[in-house]
Amino acid sequence: MLLDGIKVVSFCHFLQGPAADQYLADMGADVIKVEPLTGAYERQWSGADVYVEGVSGFYLCANRNKRSIAVDLKSEEGKAVAAKLIAGADVVLENFRPGVFSRLGFDDARLKELNPALIFASASGFGSTGPLAQKPGQDLLVQARAGLIGVTGTPQGGPTPVGAAVVDQHGGALLAMGILGALVRRLRDGKGTRVEGSLLNAGIDLQGEPLVNWLAGDIERKALKRERNLATWFHQAPYGVYPASDGHVVVSLCETENLADAVDSDGLRALAGKDRYEERDAFARLLAEATPNFSMEELGERFDRLNVWWAPVNYYDQLLDDPQLKHAEVFREVDVRGRKIHLVNHPNRYDGKVPELRVLALDIGEHTREILAEHDYSKAEIEGLIANRAVVAADAAKKGAA
């Protein structure tokens, strides 16, 4: 794979950091997930309280292709283990609050001493400095502060959050991109790089198009007021969601005349030639009045014939049967302790292939002994660290929980 031979040590939890190193792991990097003795946060919580044979759905979504070692970073022996891991790494990631990793004994000077060519990547909520640096960073909080909730909603309907942790996921992708750039730099000139990503910056980056239009166009907040079917404040009609007799469809680019013919609307025909941004509410209302006269299948046939860009509004329970998603191998069936579930695959294809699932560390410290042996610890030293609770191995963890 693309990153074969690259060693990544990750001190990450929640979603932004784990998403970033999962992208790298999927591309072939050897990612070692350093967890606390009781396991990373995402093992302890799951959306909708979903656990698969005791394994959190939150953990499963962002921790494939990583090996797990559990280390007590507050003990001297544990810090020594972490230092040895860092010394042998190409990349180290952490997403503690700013300053925590330094207080654990791994400030920039110590990292440079351990590994002069290290790529050190940090993910935070609001950046490492500034008035909000110590505030808790979480997807919903950033959606609000970055303006995303405000513009997704309308003044009449109120602020509306996005229905997924889009900032976390985008922040992870941006951090992985930065790490890849730093790896190229190191190959070119041998230098390490300090890579920083934040949820706040990711939340702003997600909105590059509307923000530039807003700032460059001296737009006022009244522009956010729009017919509820319209998806955004800055697109011209009919860009939005419309009801069918048996569901909903979205309608995007089209010619007004074609759209009017597709839904047989004299009202839309009368708007031909009008500015579809200035008259967007009228367009949206007329279209929303016409589309319920047809089923989704009927609308699809009419829209396709008249070159109207459209799509059905799908729900999660329909995705596994979607023919394009099947063809693209977007989902992967895996066995979790005897139960079959589906994971979301890596989003890219390399030489036409989906990256393989090499490992899925279901247990805390599942690879502790293996990783320590690779870092020149003897069998006796490994068992001593486990006995002293400086590290946890999966079998020891299970015995402790029994």
mmCIF file of N, CA, C and O in Angstrom, residues 98-130:
data_model
loop_
_atom_site.group_PDB
_atom_site.id
_atom_site.type_symbol
_atom_site.label_atom_id
_atom_site.label_comp_id
_atom_site.label_asym_id
_atom_site.label_seq_id
_atom_site.Cartn_x
_atom_site.Cartn_y
_atom_site.Cartn_z
ATOM 1 N N PRO A 98 -4.907 21.543 24.428
ATOM 2 C CA PRO A 98 -3.576 22.145 24.305
ATOM 3 C C PRO A 98 -2.834 22.182 25.648
ATOM 4 O O PRO A 98 -3.393 22.578 26.672
ATOM 5 N N GLY A 99 -1.594 21.727 25.619
ATOM 6 C CA GLY A 99 -0.748 21.746 26.808
ATOM 7 C C GLY A 99 -0.700 20.436 27.568
ATOM 8 O O GLY A 99 0.254 20.189 28.318
ATOM 9 N N VAL A 100 -1.689 19.566 27.397
ATOM 10 C CA VAL A 100 -1.741 18.322 28.169
ATOM 11 C C VAL A 100 -0.592 17.396 27.790
ATOM 12 O O VAL A 100 0.070 16.818 28.664
ATOM 13 N N PHE A 101 -0.316 17.242 26.500
ATOM 14 C CA PHE A 101 0.751 16.341 26.073
ATOM 15 C C PHE A 101 2.105 16.828 26.591
ATOM 16 O O PHE A 101 2.952 16.031 26.998
ATOM 17 N N SER A 102 2.292 18.135 26.621
ATOM 18 C CA SER A 102 3.532 18.696 27.178
ATOM 19 C C SER A 102 3.638 18.394 28.662
ATOM 20 O O SER A 102 4.708 18.022 29.165
ATOM 21 N N ARG A 103 2.517 18.547 29.377
ATOM 22 C CA ARG A 103 2.542 18.292 30.827
ATOM 23 C C ARG A 103 2.787 16.817 31.129
ATOM 24 O O ARG A 103 3.277 16.474 32.212
ATOM 25 N N LEU A 104 2.461 15.953 30.191
ATOM 26 C CA LEU A 104 2.765 14.536 30.372
ATOM 27 C C LEU A 104 4.245 14.231 30.135
ATOM 28 O O LEU A 104 4.687 13.103 30.340
ATOM 29 N N GLY A 105 4.991 15.234 29.717
ATOM 30 C CA GLY A 105 6.432 15.066 29.526
ATOM 31 C C GLY A 105 6.873 15.069 28.081
ATOM 32 O O GLY A 105 8.055 14.795 27.801
ATOM 33 N N PHE A 106 5.979 15.428 27.149
ATOM 34 C CA PHE A 106 6.310 15.360 25.729
ATOM 35 C C PHE A 106 6.072 16.709 25.051
ATOM 36 O O PHE A 106 5.232 16.848 24.163
ATOM 37 N N ASP A 107 6.853 17.701 25.519
ATOM 38 C CA ASP A 107 6.800 19.001 24.847
ATOM 39 C C ASP A 107 7.651 18.955 23.583
ATOM 40 O O ASP A 107 8.280 17.927 23.265
ATOM 41 N N ASP A 108 7.678 20.045 22.833
ATOM 42 C CA ASP A 108 8.388 20.057 21.558
ATOM 43 C C ASP A 108 9.869 19.725 21.714
ATOM 44 O O ASP A 108 10.439 18.999 20.882
ATOM 45 N N ALA A 109 10.486 20.235 22.779
ATOM 46 C CA ALA A 109 11.914 19.980 22.987
ATOM 47 C C ALA A 109 12.176 18.497 23.234
ATOM 48 O O ALA A 109 13.135 17.920 22.695
ATOM 49 N N ARG A 110 11.325 17.881 24.041
ATOM 50 C CA ARG A 110 11.497 16.457 24.339
ATOM 51 C C ARG A 110 11.263 15.611 23.086
ATOM 52 O O ARG A 110 12.011 14.651 22.830
ATOM 53 N N LEU A 111 10.261 15.956 22.312
ATOM 54 C CA LEU A 111 9.987 15.213 21.083
ATOM 55 C C LEU A 111 11.150 15.329 20.116
ATOM 56 O O LEU A 111 11.543 14.341 19.470
ATOM 57 N N LYS A 112 11.729 16.522 20.007
ATOM 58 C CA LYS A 112 12.871 16.712 19.099
ATOM 59 C C LYS A 112 14.081 15.924 19.589
ATOM 60 O O LYS A 112 14.853 15.375 18.788
ATOM 61 N N GLU A 113 14.236 15.858 20.905
ATOM 62 C CA GLU A 113 15.335 15.073 21.474
ATOM 63 C C GLU A 113 15.154 13.588 21.160
ATOM 64 O O GLU A 113 16.109 12.890 20.813
ATOM 65 N N LEU A 114 13.925 13.112 21.280
ATOM 66 C CA LEU A 114 13.646 11.696 21.018
ATOM 67 C C LEU A 114 13.747 11.349 19.545
ATOM 68 O O LEU A 114 14.179 10.254 19.172
ATOM 69 N N ASN A 115 13.334 12.300 18.677
ATOM 70 C CA ASN A 115 13.193 11.983 17.251
ATOM 71 C C ASN A 115 13.289 13.274 16.440
ATOM 72 O O ASN A 115 12.269 13.919 16.161
ATOM 73 N N PRO A 116 14.495 13.681 16.041
ATOM 74 C CA PRO A 116 14.687 14.989 15.387
ATOM 75 C C PRO A 116 13.895 15.170 14.093
ATOM 76 O O PRO A 116 13.536 16.301 13.749
ATOM 77 N N ALA A 117 13.602 14.104 13.376
ATOM 78 C CA ALA A 117 12.890 14.230 12.099
ATOM 79 C C ALA A 117 11.408 13.889 12.232
ATOM 80 O O ALA A 117 10.721 13.664 11.239
ATOM 81 N N LEU A 118 10.903 13.917 13.472
ATOM 82 C CA LEU A 118 9.527 13.513 13.724
ATOM 83 C C LEU A 118 8.516 14.473 13.103
ATOM 84 O O LEU A 118 8.704 15.697 13.118
ATOM 85 N N ILE A 119 7.447 13.923 12.564
ATOM 86 C CA ILE A 119 6.271 14.704 12.198
ATOM 87 C C ILE A 119 5.308 14.614 13.375
ATOM 88 O O ILE A 119 4.843 13.526 13.730
ATOM 89 N N PHE A 120 5.057 15.756 14.008
ATOM 90 C CA PHE A 120 4.222 15.795 15.198
ATOM 91 C C PHE A 120 2.931 16.527 14.864
ATOM 92 O O PHE A 120 2.939 17.710 14.512
ATOM 93 N N ALA A 121 1.812 15.831 14.934
ATOM 94 C CA ALA A 121 0.525 16.395 14.549
ATOM 95 C C ALA A 121 -0.393 16.489 15.756
ATOM 96 O O ALA A 121 -0.514 15.540 16.534
ATOM 97 N N SER A 122 -1.034 17.637 15.890
ATOM 98 C CA SER A 122 -1.969 17.858 16.981
ATOM 99 C C SER A 122 -3.325 18.252 16.424
ATOM 100 O O SER A 122 -3.413 19.056 15.486
ATOM 101 N N ALA A 123 -4.364 17.706 17.020
ATOM 102 C CA ALA A 123 -5.736 18.087 16.679
ATOM 103 C C ALA A 123 -6.379 18.673 17.935
ATOM 104 O O ALA A 123 -6.256 18.109 19.018
ATOM 105 N N SER A 124 -7.043 19.795 17.784
ATOM 106 C CA SER A 124 -7.692 20.425 18.933
ATOM 107 C C SER A 124 -9.031 20.995 18.498
ATOM 108 O O SER A 124 -9.397 20.954 17.319
ATOM 109 N N GLY A 125 -9.751 21.540 19.474
ATOM 110 C CA GLY A 125 -11.030 22.148 19.142
ATOM 111 C C GLY A 125 -10.869 23.513 18.506
ATOM 112 O O GLY A 125 -11.452 23.805 17.465
ATOM 113 N N PHE A 126 -10.032 24.354 19.134
ATOM 114 C CA PHE A 126 -9.953 25.751 18.706
ATOM 115 C C PHE A 126 -8.532 26.234 18.441
ATOM 116 O O PHE A 126 -8.301 27.432 18.313
ATOM 117 N N GLY A 127 -7.583 25.306 18.341
ATOM 118 C CA GLY A 127 -6.200 25.704 18.123
ATOM 119 C C GLY A 127 -5.413 25.690 19.420
ATOM 120 O O GLY A 127 -5.982 25.618 20.513
ATOM 121 N N SER A 128 -4.095 25.779 19.302
ATOM 122 C CA SER A 128 -3.230 25.655 20.481
ATOM 123 C C SER A 128 -3.078 26.948 21.254
ATOM 124 O O SER A 128 -2.598 26.943 22.388
ATOM 125 N N THR A 129 -3.455 28.073 20.675
ATOM 126 C CA THR A 129 -3.354 29.362 21.352
ATOM 127 C C THR A 129 -4.633 30.153 21.100
ATOM 128 O O THR A 129 -5.455 29.790 20.252
ATOM 129 N N GLY A 130 -4.772 31.261 21.833
ATOM 130 C CA GLY A 130 -5.929 32.118 21.643
ATOM 131 C C GLY A 130 -6.922 32.010 22.779
ATOM 132 O O GLY A 130 -6.810 31.136 23.653
#
